């Protein structure tokens, strides 16, 4: 089942095939064909396409094949309106929000003329915890030095970076 046409002939069997062959070299081709077939099915039966998308994700799990499936679904989420696609969108939004906040912290510190060390810069840009970034931003507004932004309170309060 390496072509979208073959996959579309029996999507349920294609889903089963992908799940059963998740550790085989043929799996990526099966998943790509399935993704395209589901894209076509979406215009005819959105609910059925959503169910097959989720069933495939659940059956593949968190391994290599699951990652391939998530990437295929993530490339064109316009037609997938499933919990998996919403999860991928939410992850992207959170990553974007964290990146934006990190950039603002660095800009604020630089605008205020405060030197930020390479380690602290990496700490800010590598942080994905929105609460921590909010705390650092608030501190950056009035901090006398950039080091004051990253106090030991972070560890005491259980803040993560």
mmCIF file with all atom_site columns, N, CA and C in Angstrom, residues 63-98:
data_model
loop_
_atom_site.group_PDB
_atom_site.id
_atom_site.type_symbol
_atom_site.label_atom_id
_atom_site.label_alt_id
_atom_site.label_comp_id
_atom_site.label_asym_id
_atom_site.label_entity_id
_atom_site.label_seq_id
_atom_site.pdbx_PDB_ins_code
_atom_site.Cartn_x
_atom_site.Cartn_y
_atom_site.Cartn_z
_atom_site.occupancy
_atom_site.B_iso_or_equiv
_atom_site.pdbx_formal_charge
_atom_site.auth_seq_id
_atom_site.auth_comp_id
_atom_site.auth_asym_id
_atom_site.auth_atom_id
_atom_site.pdbx_PDB_model_num
ATOM 1   N N  . UNK A 1 63 ? 7.007  5.912  18.935 1.00 0.00 ? 63 UNK A N  1
ATOM 2   C CA . UNK A 1 63 ? 8.275  5.561  18.298 1.00 0.00 ? 63 UNK A CA 1
ATOM 3   C C  . UNK A 1 63 ? 8.520  6.298  16.997 1.00 0.00 ? 63 UNK A C  1
ATOM 4   N N  . UNK A 1 64 ? 9.452  5.742  16.204 1.00 0.00 ? 64 UNK A N  1
ATOM 5   C CA . UNK A 1 64 ? 9.858  6.349  14.938 1.00 0.00 ? 64 UNK A CA 1
ATOM 6   C C  . UNK A 1 64 ? 8.668  6.550  14.002 1.00 0.00 ? 64 UNK A C  1
ATOM 7   N N  . UNK A 1 65 ? 7.839  5.522  13.863 1.00 0.00 ? 65 UNK A N  1
ATOM 8   C CA . UNK A 1 65 ? 6.687  5.619  12.969 1.00 0.00 ? 65 UNK A CA 1
ATOM 9   C C  . UNK A 1 65 ? 5.694  6.671  13.467 1.00 0.00 ? 65 UNK A C  1
ATOM 10  N N  . UNK A 1 66 ? 5.506  6.745  14.775 1.00 0.00 ? 66 UNK A N  1
ATOM 11  C CA . UNK A 1 66 ? 4.626  7.761  15.339 1.00 0.00 ? 66 UNK A CA 1
ATOM 12  C C  . UNK A 1 66 ? 5.130  9.158  15.045 1.00 0.00 ? 66 UNK A C  1
ATOM 13  N N  . UNK A 1 67 ? 6.446  9.332  15.114 1.00 0.00 ? 67 UNK A N  1
ATOM 14  C CA . UNK A 1 67 ? 7.039  10.634 14.795 1.00 0.00 ? 67 UNK A CA 1
ATOM 15  C C  . UNK A 1 67 ? 6.839  10.987 13.319 1.00 0.00 ? 67 UNK A C  1
ATOM 16  N N  . UNK A 1 68 ? 7.018  9.993  12.460 1.00 0.00 ? 68 UNK A N  1
ATOM 17  C CA . UNK A 1 68 ? 6.804  10.221 11.026 1.00 0.00 ? 68 UNK A CA 1
ATOM 18  C C  . UNK A 1 68 ? 5.356  10.642 10.784 1.00 0.00 ? 68 UNK A C  1
ATOM 19  N N  . UNK A 1 69 ? 4.420  9.934  11.435 1.00 0.00 ? 69 UNK A N  1
ATOM 20  C CA . UNK A 1 69 ? 3.000  10.260 11.261 1.00 0.00 ? 69 UNK A CA 1
ATOM 21  C C  . UNK A 1 69 ? 2.699  11.678 11.744 1.00 0.00 ? 69 UNK A C  1
ATOM 22  N N  . UNK A 1 70 ? 3.216  12.030 12.907 1.00 0.00 ? 70 UNK A N  1
ATOM 23  C CA . UNK A 1 70 ? 2.987  13.382 13.425 1.00 0.00 ? 70 UNK A CA 1
ATOM 24  C C  . UNK A 1 70 ? 3.534  14.430 12.457 1.00 0.00 ? 70 UNK A C  1
ATOM 25  N N  . UNK A 1 71 ? 4.699  14.167 11.876 1.00 0.00 ? 71 UNK A N  1
ATOM 26  C CA . UNK A 1 71 ? 5.277  15.113 10.920 1.00 0.00 ? 71 UNK A CA 1
ATOM 27  C C  . UNK A 1 71 ? 4.436  15.210 9.657  1.00 0.00 ? 71 UNK A C  1
ATOM 28  N N  . UNK A 1 72 ? 3.931  14.081 9.170  1.00 0.00 ? 72 UNK A N  1
ATOM 29  C CA . UNK A 1 72 ? 3.069  14.122 7.991  1.00 0.00 ? 72 UNK A CA 1
ATOM 30  C C  . UNK A 1 72 ? 1.806  14.918 8.272  1.00 0.00 ? 72 UNK A C  1
ATOM 31  N N  . UNK A 1 73 ? 1.212  14.671 9.410  1.00 0.00 ? 73 UNK A N  1
ATOM 32  C CA . UNK A 1 73 ? -0.016 15.382 9.785  1.00 0.00 ? 73 UNK A CA 1
ATOM 33  C C  . UNK A 1 73 ? 0.293  16.858 10.020 1.00 0.00 ? 73 UNK A C  1
ATOM 34  N N  . UNK A 1 74 ? 1.436  17.147 10.613 1.00 0.00 ? 74 UNK A N  1
ATOM 35  C CA . UNK A 1 74 ? 1.796  18.533 10.923 1.00 0.00 ? 74 UNK A CA 1
ATOM 36  C C  . UNK A 1 74 ? 2.079  19.347 9.670  1.00 0.00 ? 74 UNK A C  1
ATOM 37  N N  . UNK A 1 75 ? 2.517  18.716 8.585  1.00 0.00 ? 75 UNK A N  1
ATOM 38  C CA . UNK A 1 75 ? 2.833  19.457 7.362  1.00 0.00 ? 75 UNK A CA 1
ATOM 39  C C  . UNK A 1 75 ? 1.604  20.084 6.727  1.00 0.00 ? 75 UNK A C  1
ATOM 40  N N  . UNK A 1 76 ? 0.472  19.451 6.879  1.00 0.00 ? 76 UNK A N  1
ATOM 41  C CA . UNK A 1 76 ? -0.748 20.022 6.323  1.00 0.00 ? 76 UNK A CA 1
ATOM 42  C C  . UNK A 1 76 ? -1.891 19.790 7.296  1.00 0.00 ? 76 UNK A C  1
ATOM 43  N N  . UNK A 1 77 ? -1.963 20.629 8.297  1.00 0.00 ? 77 UNK A N  1
ATOM 44  C CA . UNK A 1 77 ? -3.010 20.507 9.309  1.00 0.00 ? 77 UNK A CA 1
ATOM 45  C C  . UNK A 1 77 ? -4.312 21.154 8.869  1.00 0.00 ? 77 UNK A C  1
ATOM 46  N N  . UNK A 1 78 ? -4.305 21.752 7.701  1.00 0.00 ? 78 UNK A N  1
ATOM 47  C CA . UNK A 1 78 ? -5.503 22.463 7.278  1.00 0.00 ? 78 UNK A CA 1
ATOM 48  C C  . UNK A 1 78 ? -6.696 21.534 7.146  1.00 0.00 ? 78 UNK A C  1
ATOM 49  N N  . UNK A 1 79 ? -6.450 20.266 6.817  1.00 0.00 ? 79 UNK A N  1
ATOM 50  C CA . UNK A 1 79 ? -7.588 19.377 6.660  1.00 0.00 ? 79 UNK A CA 1
ATOM 51  C C  . UNK A 1 79 ? -7.791 18.450 7.848  1.00 0.00 ? 79 UNK A C  1
ATOM 52  N N  . UNK A 1 80 ? -6.795 18.285 8.698  1.00 0.00 ? 80 UNK A N  1
ATOM 53  C CA . UNK A 1 80 ? -6.945 17.433 9.874  1.00 0.00 ? 80 UNK A CA 1
ATOM 54  C C  . UNK A 1 80 ? -7.485 18.264 11.029 1.00 0.00 ? 80 UNK A C  1
ATOM 55  N N  . UNK A 1 81 ? -8.647 17.928 11.502 1.00 0.00 ? 81 UNK A N  1
ATOM 56  C CA . UNK A 1 81 ? -9.227 18.639 12.632 1.00 0.00 ? 81 UNK A CA 1
ATOM 57  C C  . UNK A 1 81 ? -9.469 17.650 13.764 1.00 0.00 ? 81 UNK A C  1
ATOM 58  N N  . UNK A 1 82 ? -8.436 16.930 14.106 1.00 0.00 ? 82 UNK A N  1
ATOM 59  C CA . UNK A 1 82 ? -8.529 15.888 15.115 1.00 0.00 ? 82 UNK A CA 1
ATOM 60  C C  . UNK A 1 82 ? -7.815 16.335 16.380 1.00 0.00 ? 82 UNK A C  1
ATOM 61  N N  . UNK A 1 83 ? -7.990 15.584 17.469 1.00 0.00 ? 83 UNK A N  1
ATOM 62  C CA . UNK A 1 83 ? -7.240 15.907 18.692 1.00 0.00 ? 83 UNK A CA 1
ATOM 63  C C  . UNK A 1 83 ? -5.730 15.922 18.463 1.00 0.00 ? 83 UNK A C  1
ATOM 64  N N  . UNK A 1 84 ? -5.212 15.012 17.626 1.00 0.00 ? 84 UNK A N  1
ATOM 65  C CA . UNK A 1 84 ? -3.787 14.995 17.335 1.00 0.00 ? 84 UNK A CA 1
ATOM 66  C C  . UNK A 1 84 ? -3.359 16.294 16.653 1.00 0.00 ? 84 UNK A C  1
ATOM 67  N N  . UNK A 1 85 ? -4.109 16.730 15.657 1.00 0.00 ? 85 UNK A N  1
ATOM 68  C CA . UNK A 1 85 ? -3.732 17.961 14.960 1.00 0.00 ? 85 UNK A CA 1
ATOM 69  C C  . UNK A 1 85 ? -3.844 19.169 15.884 1.00 0.00 ? 85 UNK A C  1
ATOM 70  N N  . UNK A 1 86 ? -4.841 19.174 16.751 1.00 0.00 ? 86 UNK A N  1
ATOM 71  C CA . UNK A 1 86 ? -4.974 20.269 17.715 1.00 0.00 ? 86 UNK A CA 1
ATOM 72  C C  . UNK A 1 86 ? -3.805 20.274 18.689 1.00 0.00 ? 86 UNK A C  1
ATOM 73  N N  . UNK A 1 87 ? -3.368 19.089 19.103 1.00 0.00 ? 87 UNK A N  1
ATOM 74  C CA . UNK A 1 87 ? -2.210 18.985 20.006 1.00 0.00 ? 87 UNK A CA 1
ATOM 75  C C  . UNK A 1 87 ? -0.965 19.550 19.333 1.00 0.00 ? 87 UNK A C  1
ATOM 76  N N  . UNK A 1 88 ? -0.769 19.209 18.068 1.00 0.00 ? 88 UNK A N  1
ATOM 77  C CA . UNK A 1 88 ? 0.396  19.705 17.332 1.00 0.00 ? 88 UNK A CA 1
ATOM 78  C C  . UNK A 1 88 ? 0.313  21.220 17.191 1.00 0.00 ? 88 UNK A C  1
ATOM 79  N N  . UNK A 1 89 ? -0.870 21.738 16.884 1.00 0.00 ? 89 UNK A N  1
ATOM 80  C CA . UNK A 1 89 ? -1.036 23.194 16.774 1.00 0.00 ? 89 UNK A CA 1
ATOM 81  C C  . UNK A 1 89 ? -0.739 23.873 18.105 1.00 0.00 ? 89 UNK A C  1
ATOM 82  N N  . UNK A 1 90 ? -1.269 23.300 19.196 1.00 0.00 ? 90 UNK A N  1
ATOM 83  C CA . UNK A 1 90 ? -1.041 23.885 20.526 1.00 0.00 ? 90 UNK A CA 1
ATOM 84  C C  . UNK A 1 90 ? 0.434  23.896 20.876 1.00 0.00 ? 90 UNK A C  1
ATOM 85  N N  . UNK A 1 91 ? 1.144  22.801 20.551 1.00 0.00 ? 91 UNK A N  1
ATOM 86  C CA . UNK A 1 91 ? 2.580  22.754 20.814 1.00 0.00 ? 91 UNK A CA 1
ATOM 87  C C  . UNK A 1 91 ? 3.301  23.856 20.049 1.00 0.00 ? 91 UNK A C  1
ATOM 88  N N  . UNK A 1 92 ? 2.921  24.041 18.803 1.00 0.00 ? 92 UNK A N  1
ATOM 89  C CA . UNK A 1 92 ? 3.533  25.092 17.988 1.00 0.00 ? 92 UNK A CA 1
ATOM 90  C C  . UNK A 1 92 ? 3.255  26.479 18.541 1.00 0.00 ? 92 UNK A C  1
ATOM 91  N N  . UNK A 1 93 ? 2.029  26.686 18.993 1.00 0.00 ? 93 UNK A N  1
ATOM 92  C CA . UNK A 1 93 ? 1.680  27.984 19.578 1.00 0.00 ? 93 UNK A CA 1
ATOM 93  C C  . UNK A 1 93 ? 2.497  28.254 20.839 1.00 0.00 ? 93 UNK A C  1
ATOM 94  N N  . UNK A 1 94 ? 2.600  27.248 21.700 1.00 0.00 ? 94 UNK A N  1
ATOM 95  C CA . UNK A 1 94 ? 3.351  27.413 22.951 1.00 0.00 ? 94 UNK A CA 1
ATOM 96  C C  . UNK A 1 94 ? 4.826  27.672 22.668 1.00 0.00 ? 94 UNK A C  1
ATOM 97  N N  . UNK A 1 95 ? 5.385  26.949 21.710 1.00 0.00 ? 95 UNK A N  1
ATOM 98  C CA . UNK A 1 95 ? 6.789  27.166 21.351 1.00 0.00 ? 95 UNK A CA 1
ATOM 99  C C  . UNK A 1 95 ? 6.990  28.578 20.813 1.00 0.00 ? 95 UNK A C  1
ATOM 100 N N  . UNK A 1 96 ? 6.055  29.029 19.984 1.00 0.00 ? 96 UNK A N  1
ATOM 101 C CA . UNK A 1 96 ? 6.143  30.378 19.431 1.00 0.00 ? 96 UNK A CA 1
ATOM 102 C C  . UNK A 1 96 ? 6.014  31.438 20.501 1.00 0.00 ? 96 UNK A C  1
ATOM 103 N N  . UNK A 1 97 ? 5.104  31.208 21.436 1.00 0.00 ? 97 UNK A N  1
ATOM 104 C CA . UNK A 1 97 ? 4.914  32.165 22.527 1.00 0.00 ? 97 UNK A CA 1
ATOM 105 C C  . UNK A 1 97 ? 6.168  32.238 23.396 1.00 0.00 ? 97 UNK A C  1
ATOM 106 N N  . UNK A 1 98 ? 6.760  31.086 23.708 1.00 0.00 ? 98 UNK A N  1
ATOM 107 C CA . UNK A 1 98 ? 7.976  31.065 24.525 1.00 0.00 ? 98 UNK A CA 1
ATOM 108 C C  . UNK A 1 98 ? 9.124  31.767 23.795 1.00 0.00 ? 98 UNK A C  1
#
